[in-house]
Every structure is written in C-alpha cells, then in structure tokens.
Amino acid sequence: GPEAEVGGEGEAETETEDVAERIAADFAPSMLQLSLELEGFCPVTLVDKNGLLLPGSPDRIVKYRRRYYACLDDDACEAFVSAPAKYVQGALAQATRSPELITLLRLQEHFPGNSITEVMRQARARRPPASAEELLLGAHARPSQDAQIQTQTHLVDKHIDPSYEFSEWALRRRALLLVDLRQKATKGQQTTATHFRKDSTTQVYPPKESDTQTATTTGTEAPRMVSYIKGLRGHPDSEMHIVNLTLDPGAARVGNLRDGRR
C-alpha cells in the first residue's frame, strides 16, 4: 500500500515535469532573478528560423523540467508549451550543426567534448575521437596541432620548342632559304701587300703647359667726374660757384710708379 502510493507520487511528479507550464505575468518579474536557458534566447525562433537568435520576452517565461525558457511572443509560447521536447532537442541539434552556439548558449553540459576542461584532459591523453559525433556528444576532444605542407611550383615539365612554326608558308620560306644557302660559297684571297703588312705604333709627346710672370702689374680705370659747390657756408652775400673736377686714377698711379713711390 505505502509503496504503491510512493510509486504513484513519483510517476505523477515525472509526468508534471514533462509538461511545460507558462508562468503567469504576475510572477514574471520575480523570475528575472533566475537563470534562463539558452541565455534568454527564444527556443522556438532558434529551431523554426534555422538558428536565428532573438531574445525572449520577460513576460513570456515557460517552465519545463525545472528549467525556465523565455519565448518571443504568445505564439512562440503556445508552440513551446505544446511540444517542449521538440524544441529542446531541436536547439541541441542546431548547436550540433553550428558548434559556435555551444559556447554562446552555454550548452557545455550537453556537449562535454567542447568544454575547456575536457579539451585539456584529452590533450594530455592524446587519444583522438573515433568520429565527429563522439567529439561533440561523447566527451572525447580532438587534439589539434599545426601542420604545414609545400607543393611544387611546376608539376608538369614544359617541352617548348622555340623554333616551332605552325604556318606552312613560313616553313616553305625557311626551306627556300636553306636551299639557297647550299648553292652559296665563301671565297677569300690575300695579296703580297697585305701579307707583309704589319702594325706599327708611334708615340708622341704632347706640349707642356708653361706660365710667365712679369715684374710689373698694370691696369686701366676710367676717369671719374666729381662736381663741388663752393659758397654754401659763410657770409650770406658770398656767391656760390660750381667746381667740376675730373679724376684720372690711372694717370696718378703711373706717375707714382715712375717716381719710385707706391
């Protein structure tokens, strides 16, 4: 009797957890303190729109298996409440196709092979996974390493004939030139004058440069005309006179040289 009652209560609790329940709008503000699955993105949009990420509304929160999901609008809430397992599994399948969503949506518990701890452990173990599904779902991280490869620049040897000619007329022209050359002959002759001719070399001495310096130095300078006005100062009744003076510096210099003075 008691065991049956306990079993009935456990089955009822399991059935209750498998059913999605929408949280009333009155309790929605208090749900903001809880952590939302998928980082608050709408699971319906993620599955139906092929990986489109749109944030859910705080007034449209659904509880499923003790986890809380935020939906975009009322239609998304109704779709998620009607088939919650479909959208949860669809979100995991979408993350399998796009591994970048694993870290973005914090799904490491469903993909232990992509966690940093597991990657470090598998790197120490050095055992590669058997398949890609084992890498994402089976907790065996694939060790990665850098590799380089170098290919040849020219894989096929080139046999290019520079003398190849595709034109028939060009080939005929070349054949005629060869036939014409066979009929030619080169002749040469040498005479007695050219036989005894030899090279001769002559060396000459170019003229040298010479300088001559004299004992005297002469120069020519044009005379300078100077005008002076006499009577600008003194008594007011004095008359002014203009005196024109011509200076010949060359004549004075020659006179000094003749007298022996410098």
mmCIF file of C-alpha atoms in Angstrom:
data_model
loop_
_atom_site.group_PDB
_atom_site.id
_atom_site.type_symbol
_atom_site.label_atom_id
_atom_site.label_comp_id
_atom_site.label_asym_id
_atom_site.label_seq_id
_atom_site.Cartn_x
_atom_site.Cartn_y
_atom_site.Cartn_z
ATOM 1 C CA GLY A 1 0.000 0.000 0.000
ATOM 2 C CA PRO A 2 2.554 2.694 1.010
ATOM 3 C CA GLU A 3 4.965 1.563 -1.694
ATOM 4 C CA ALA A 4 2.243 1.913 -4.289
ATOM 5 C CA GLU A 5 1.437 5.379 -3.030
ATOM 6 C CA VAL A 6 5.101 6.383 -3.176
ATOM 7 C CA GLY A 7 5.367 4.984 -6.669
ATOM 8 C CA GLY A 8 2.257 6.840 -7.737
ATOM 9 C CA GLU A 9 3.595 10.114 -6.396
ATOM 10 C CA GLY A 10 6.928 9.617 -8.272
ATOM 11 C CA GLU A 11 5.124 8.897 -11.533
ATOM 12 C CA ALA A 12 2.901 11.936 -11.044
ATOM 13 C CA GLU A 13 5.933 14.134 -10.385
ATOM 14 C CA THR A 14 7.637 12.828 -13.539
ATOM 15 C CA GLU A 15 4.566 13.477 -15.620
ATOM 16 C CA THR A 16 4.349 17.004 -14.190
ATOM 17 C CA GLU A 17 7.985 17.717 -15.105
ATOM 18 C CA ASP A 18 7.454 16.547 -18.694
ATOM 19 C CA VAL A 19 4.646 19.068 -19.128
ATOM 20 C CA ALA A 20 5.587 22.652 -19.936
ATOM 21 C CA GLU A 21 3.896 25.345 -17.868
ATOM 22 C CA ARG A 22 3.737 29.028 -18.656
ATOM 23 C CA ILE A 23 4.498 31.335 -15.734
ATOM 24 C CA ALA A 24 1.815 33.908 -15.020
ATOM 25 C CA ALA A 25 2.587 37.504 -15.806
ATOM 26 C CA ASP A 26 2.227 38.406 -12.109
ATOM 27 C CA PHE A 27 5.179 36.191 -11.186
ATOM 28 C CA ALA A 28 7.278 37.067 -14.236
ATOM 29 C CA PRO A 29 9.248 39.912 -12.561
ATOM 30 C CA SER A 30 10.382 37.556 -9.805
ATOM 31 C CA MET A 31 11.599 35.092 -12.459
ATOM 32 C CA LEU A 32 14.165 37.579 -13.717
ATOM 33 C CA GLN A 33 16.412 36.618 -10.810
ATOM 34 C CA LEU A 34 16.574 33.036 -12.116
ATOM 35 C CA SER A 35 18.951 31.914 -14.840
ATOM 36 C CA LEU A 36 17.221 31.370 -18.178
ATOM 37 C CA GLU A 37 18.150 28.578 -20.522
ATOM 38 C CA LEU A 38 19.742 29.385 -23.878
ATOM 39 C CA GLU A 39 20.916 32.680 -22.382
ATOM 40 C CA GLY A 40 17.406 34.091 -22.708
ATOM 41 C CA PHE A 41 17.017 33.456 -26.440
ATOM 42 C CA CYS A 42 13.748 32.085 -27.770
ATOM 43 C CA PRO A 43 13.989 28.321 -28.477
ATOM 44 C CA VAL A 44 11.084 28.387 -30.955
ATOM 45 C CA THR A 45 12.764 31.008 -33.138
ATOM 46 C CA LEU A 46 16.064 29.153 -32.863
ATOM 47 C CA VAL A 47 14.551 25.929 -34.227
ATOM 48 C CA ASP A 48 11.944 27.221 -36.673
ATOM 49 C CA LYS A 49 14.111 30.001 -38.151
ATOM 50 C CA ASN A 50 17.190 27.824 -38.717
ATOM 51 C CA GLY A 51 19.414 29.218 -35.982
ATOM 52 C CA LEU A 52 18.011 32.757 -35.711
ATOM 53 C CA LEU A 53 18.742 34.210 -32.276
ATOM 54 C CA LEU A 54 16.106 36.579 -30.883
ATOM 55 C CA PRO A 55 15.887 37.454 -27.184
ATOM 56 C CA GLY A 56 12.794 36.282 -25.376
ATOM 57 C CA SER A 57 10.346 38.491 -23.520
ATOM 58 C CA PRO A 58 10.468 38.597 -19.689
ATOM 59 C CA ASP A 59 6.638 38.350 -19.633
ATOM 60 C CA ARG A 60 6.599 35.068 -21.568
ATOM 61 C CA ILE A 61 8.532 32.541 -19.492
ATOM 62 C CA VAL A 62 7.810 28.806 -19.660
ATOM 63 C CA LYS A 63 8.929 26.236 -17.067
ATOM 64 C CA TYR A 64 9.935 22.807 -18.373
ATOM 65 C CA ARG A 65 11.745 20.132 -16.342
ATOM 66 C CA ARG A 66 12.721 22.636 -13.664
ATOM 67 C CA ARG A 67 14.251 24.899 -16.255
ATOM 68 C CA TYR A 68 12.991 28.251 -17.475
ATOM 69 C CA TYR A 69 12.804 29.331 -21.127
ATOM 70 C CA ALA A 70 11.944 32.812 -22.446
ATOM 71 C CA CYS A 71 9.799 32.977 -25.613
ATOM 72 C CA LEU A 72 9.495 35.767 -28.128
ATOM 73 C CA ASP A 73 5.704 36.215 -28.234
ATOM 74 C CA ASP A 74 2.430 34.444 -27.371
ATOM 75 C CA ASP A 75 2.530 32.262 -30.483
ATOM 76 C CA ALA A 76 6.012 31.067 -29.563
ATOM 77 C CA CYS A 77 4.821 30.307 -26.020
ATOM 78 C CA GLU A 78 1.918 28.208 -27.275
ATOM 79 C CA ALA A 79 4.183 26.322 -29.669
ATOM 80 C CA PHE A 80 6.736 25.595 -26.953
ATOM 81 C CA VAL A 81 4.077 24.513 -24.398
ATOM 82 C CA SER A 82 2.522 22.139 -26.951
ATOM 83 C CA ALA A 83 5.854 20.409 -27.818
ATOM 84 C CA PRO A 84 8.645 21.379 -25.396
ATOM 85 C CA ALA A 85 10.803 18.311 -26.049
ATOM 86 C CA LYS A 86 10.774 19.012 -29.783
ATOM 87 C CA TYR A 87 12.244 22.474 -29.365
ATOM 88 C CA VAL A 88 14.757 21.458 -26.687
ATOM 89 C CA GLN A 89 16.094 18.664 -28.872
ATOM 90 C CA GLY A 90 15.930 20.943 -31.898
ATOM 91 C CA ALA A 91 18.077 23.515 -30.113
ATOM 92 C CA LEU A 92 20.674 20.837 -29.342
ATOM 93 C CA ALA A 93 20.594 19.658 -32.952
ATOM 94 C CA GLN A 94 21.076 23.229 -34.168
ATOM 95 C CA ALA A 95 24.087 23.586 -31.856
ATOM 96 C CA THR A 96 25.478 20.344 -33.299
ATOM 97 C CA ARG A 97 25.311 21.820 -36.800
ATOM 98 C CA SER A 98 26.703 25.170 -35.620
ATOM 99 C CA PRO A 99 29.267 24.492 -32.860
ATOM 100 C CA GLU A 100 29.699 28.203 -32.169
ATOM 101 C CA LEU A 101 26.276 28.137 -30.465
ATOM 102 C CA ILE A 102 27.546 25.755 -27.782
ATOM 103 C CA THR A 103 29.518 28.430 -26.001
ATOM 104 C CA LEU A 104 27.141 31.255 -26.903
ATOM 105 C CA LEU A 105 24.100 29.495 -25.437
ATOM 106 C CA ARG A 106 26.035 27.802 -22.594
ATOM 107 C CA LEU A 107 25.291 24.221 -23.658
ATOM 108 C CA GLN A 108 28.562 22.718 -22.393
ATOM 109 C CA GLU A 109 26.708 20.244 -20.170
ATOM 110 C CA HIS A 110 25.124 18.714 -23.272
ATOM 111 C CA PHE A 111 28.408 18.812 -25.220
ATOM 112 C CA PRO A 112 31.139 17.894 -22.731
ATOM 113 C CA GLY A 113 33.612 17.369 -25.527
ATOM 114 C CA ASN A 114 33.697 21.137 -26.209
ATOM 115 C CA SER A 115 34.440 22.236 -22.653
ATOM 116 C CA ILE A 116 37.864 23.673 -21.915
ATOM 117 C CA THR A 117 38.460 21.189 -19.094
ATOM 118 C CA GLU A 118 37.726 18.225 -21.316
ATOM 119 C CA VAL A 119 39.860 19.609 -24.119
ATOM 120 C CA MET A 120 42.832 19.962 -21.772
ATOM 121 C CA ARG A 121 42.293 16.447 -20.417
ATOM 122 C CA GLN A 122 42.091 14.918 -23.865
ATOM 123 C CA ALA A 123 45.158 16.877 -24.928
ATOM 124 C CA ARG A 124 47.063 15.177 -22.143
ATOM 125 C CA ALA A 125 45.611 11.809 -23.055
ATOM 126 C CA ARG A 126 46.487 12.219 -26.763
ATOM 127 C CA ARG A 127 43.695 9.958 -27.897
ATOM 128 C CA PRO A 128 41.699 11.274 -30.890
ATOM 129 C CA PRO A 129 37.935 10.648 -31.051
ATOM 130 C CA ALA A 130 36.503 7.951 -33.258
ATOM 131 C CA SER A 131 34.052 10.262 -35.069
ATOM 132 C CA ALA A 132 32.695 13.785 -35.172
ATOM 133 C CA GLU A 133 29.637 12.734 -33.135
ATOM 134 C CA GLU A 134 31.941 11.458 -30.437
ATOM 135 C CA LEU A 135 33.734 14.797 -30.435
ATOM 136 C CA LEU A 136 30.501 16.773 -29.871
ATOM 137 C CA LEU A 137 28.479 14.320 -27.819
ATOM 138 C CA GLY A 138 30.864 11.728 -26.482
ATOM 139 C CA ALA A 139 33.277 13.660 -24.240
ATOM 140 C CA HIS A 140 36.418 12.964 -26.282
ATOM 141 C CA ALA A 141 38.123 16.114 -27.554
ATOM 142 C CA ARG A 142 40.138 16.013 -30.721
ATOM 143 C CA PRO A 143 43.758 17.088 -30.212
ATOM 144 C CA SER A 144 44.818 19.816 -32.637
ATOM 145 C CA GLN A 145 48.243 20.710 -33.907
ATOM 146 C CA ASP A 146 49.776 22.982 -36.551
ATOM 147 C CA ALA A 147 50.900 21.458 -39.831
ATOM 148 C CA GLN A 148 52.444 22.857 -42.994
ATOM 149 C CA ILE A 149 52.822 21.465 -46.487
ATOM 150 C CA GLN A 150 54.658 22.760 -49.525
ATOM 151 C CA THR A 151 53.824 21.880 -53.116
ATOM 152 C CA GLN A 152 55.938 22.114 -56.229
ATOM 153 C CA THR A 153 55.612 25.189 -58.360
ATOM 154 C CA HIS A 154 55.652 23.407 -61.715
ATOM 155 C CA LEU A 155 54.290 19.877 -61.535
ATOM 156 C CA VAL A 156 54.428 19.185 -65.309
ATOM 157 C CA ASP A 157 57.627 19.613 -67.309
ATOM 158 C CA LYS A 158 57.220 22.024 -70.194
ATOM 159 C CA HIS A 159 58.548 20.974 -73.590
ATOM 160 C CA ILE A 160 58.541 24.180 -75.598
ATOM 161 C CA ASP A 161 60.322 24.279 -78.968
ATOM 162 C CA PRO A 162 61.258 27.894 -79.781
ATOM 163 C CA SER A 163 61.823 27.001 -83.440
ATOM 164 C CA TYR A 164 58.356 25.516 -83.912
ATOM 165 C CA GLU A 165 56.284 27.130 -86.671
ATOM 166 C CA PHE A 166 52.661 26.298 -87.459
ATOM 167 C CA SER A 167 52.439 28.280 -90.712
ATOM 168 C CA GLU A 168 53.092 26.252 -93.862
ATOM 169 C CA TRP A 169 54.207 29.337 -95.770
ATOM 170 C CA ALA A 170 56.763 30.170 -93.103
ATOM 171 C CA LEU A 171 58.128 26.618 -93.327
ATOM 172 C CA ARG A 172 58.380 26.889 -97.113
ATOM 173 C CA ARG A 173 60.179 30.207 -96.816
ATOM 174 C CA ARG A 174 62.654 28.673 -94.386
ATOM 175 C CA ALA A 175 63.223 25.694 -96.725
ATOM 176 C CA LEU A 176 63.942 28.012 -99.658
ATOM 177 C CA LEU A 177 66.487 29.916 -97.612
ATOM 178 C CA LEU A 178 68.255 26.665 -96.712
ATOM 179 C CA VAL A 179 68.331 25.565 -100.375
ATOM 180 C CA ASP A 180 69.667 28.953 -101.409
ATOM 181 C CA LEU A 181 72.433 28.748 -98.824
ATOM 182 C CA ARG A 182 73.568 25.358 -100.174
ATOM 183 C CA GLN A 183 74.301 26.992 -103.514
ATOM 184 C CA LYS A 184 76.420 29.746 -101.962
ATOM 185 C CA ALA A 185 80.179 29.607 -101.409
ATOM 186 C CA THR A 186 82.504 31.841 -99.410
ATOM 187 C CA LYS A 187 85.764 32.858 -101.143
ATOM 188 C CA GLY A 188 88.764 34.772 -99.876
ATOM 189 C CA GLN A 189 92.125 35.923 -101.259
ATOM 190 C CA GLN A 190 95.296 37.550 -99.953
ATOM 191 C CA THR A 191 97.805 39.729 -101.814
ATOM 192 C CA THR A 192 101.504 40.240 -101.282
ATOM 193 C CA ALA A 193 100.993 43.726 -99.918
ATOM 194 C CA THR A 194 98.520 42.587 -97.357
ATOM 195 C CA HIS A 195 100.645 39.560 -96.485
ATOM 196 C CA PHE A 196 103.685 41.638 -95.453
ATOM 197 C CA ARG A 197 101.669 44.419 -93.831
ATOM 198 C CA LYS A 198 102.258 44.728 -90.132
ATOM 199 C CA ASP A 199 101.155 47.006 -87.345
ATOM 200 C CA SER A 200 103.254 49.968 -86.290
ATOM 201 C CA THR A 201 102.958 52.197 -83.251
ATOM 202 C CA THR A 202 104.058 55.809 -82.882
ATOM 203 C CA GLN A 203 104.339 57.690 -79.617
ATOM 204 C CA VAL A 204 104.313 61.454 -79.405
ATOM 205 C CA TYR A 205 104.917 63.818 -76.547
ATOM 206 C CA PRO A 206 102.140 66.394 -76.077
ATOM 207 C CA PRO A 207 103.181 70.024 -75.424
ATOM 208 C CA LYS A 208 103.666 71.051 -71.853
ATOM 209 C CA GLU A 209 101.838 73.880 -70.171
ATOM 210 C CA SER A 210 104.011 76.915 -69.248
ATOM 211 C CA ASP A 211 103.324 80.120 -67.333
ATOM 212 C CA THR A 212 105.126 83.526 -67.469
ATOM 213 C CA GLN A 213 105.020 86.186 -64.752
ATOM 214 C CA THR A 214 106.209 89.810 -65.177
ATOM 215 C CA ALA A 215 107.604 92.155 -62.575
ATOM 216 C CA THR A 216 105.002 94.893 -63.021
ATOM 217 C CA THR A 217 101.254 94.909 -62.937
ATOM 218 C CA THR A 218 99.308 97.470 -64.922
ATOM 219 C CA GLY A 219 95.634 98.261 -65.080
ATOM 220 C CA THR A 220 93.203 100.634 -66.733
ATOM 221 C CA GLU A 221 90.498 102.620 -64.928
ATOM 222 C CA ALA A 222 88.078 105.141 -66.372
ATOM 223 C CA PRO A 223 88.243 108.757 -65.077
ATOM 224 C CA ARG A 224 85.636 109.908 -62.568
ATOM 225 C CA MET A 225 83.710 113.178 -62.824
ATOM 226 C CA VAL A 226 83.064 114.985 -59.482
ATOM 227 C CA SER A 227 81.208 118.310 -59.007
ATOM 228 C CA TYR A 228 81.577 120.535 -55.921
ATOM 229 C CA ILE A 229 79.557 123.663 -54.950
ATOM 230 C CA LYS A 230 81.554 126.418 -53.329
ATOM 231 C CA GLY A 231 79.957 129.070 -51.059
ATOM 232 C CA LEU A 232 77.218 127.052 -49.316
ATOM 233 C CA ARG A 233 78.547 128.164 -45.949
ATOM 234 C CA GLY A 234 79.804 131.532 -44.765
ATOM 235 C CA HIS A 235 78.525 135.039 -45.344
ATOM 236 C CA PRO A 236 75.069 135.361 -46.907
ATOM 237 C CA ASP A 237 76.360 137.739 -49.540
ATOM 238 C CA SER A 238 79.022 135.323 -50.787
ATOM 239 C CA GLU A 239 78.476 133.879 -54.263
ATOM 240 C CA MET A 240 78.265 130.202 -54.985
ATOM 241 C CA HIS A 241 80.487 128.609 -57.628
ATOM 242 C CA ILE A 242 80.325 125.131 -59.168
ATOM 243 C CA VAL A 243 83.682 123.390 -59.460
ATOM 244 C CA ASN A 244 83.914 120.431 -61.904
ATOM 245 C CA LEU A 245 86.786 118.069 -61.117
ATOM 246 C CA THR A 246 87.938 115.172 -63.298
ATOM 247 C CA LEU A 247 89.923 112.449 -61.509
ATOM 248 C CA ASP A 248 92.117 110.073 -63.519
ATOM 249 C CA PRO A 249 93.382 107.385 -61.094
ATOM 250 C CA GLY A 250 95.402 105.601 -63.770
ATOM 251 C CA ALA A 251 97.488 108.669 -64.568
ATOM 252 C CA ALA A 252 98.304 109.281 -60.919
ATOM 253 C CA ARG A 253 99.302 105.587 -60.425
ATOM 254 C CA VAL A 254 101.600 105.664 -63.420
ATOM 255 C CA GLY A 255 103.215 108.860 -62.150
ATOM 256 C CA ASN A 256 103.848 107.347 -58.749
ATOM 257 C CA LEU A 257 105.388 104.256 -60.300
ATOM 258 C CA ARG A 258 107.712 106.378 -62.399
ATOM 259 C CA ASP A 259 108.858 108.341 -59.324
ATOM 260 C CA GLY A 260 109.531 105.102 -57.467
ATOM 261 C CA ARG A 261 106.788 105.637 -54.948
ATOM 262 C CA ARG A 262 103.835 103.374 -54.268
#
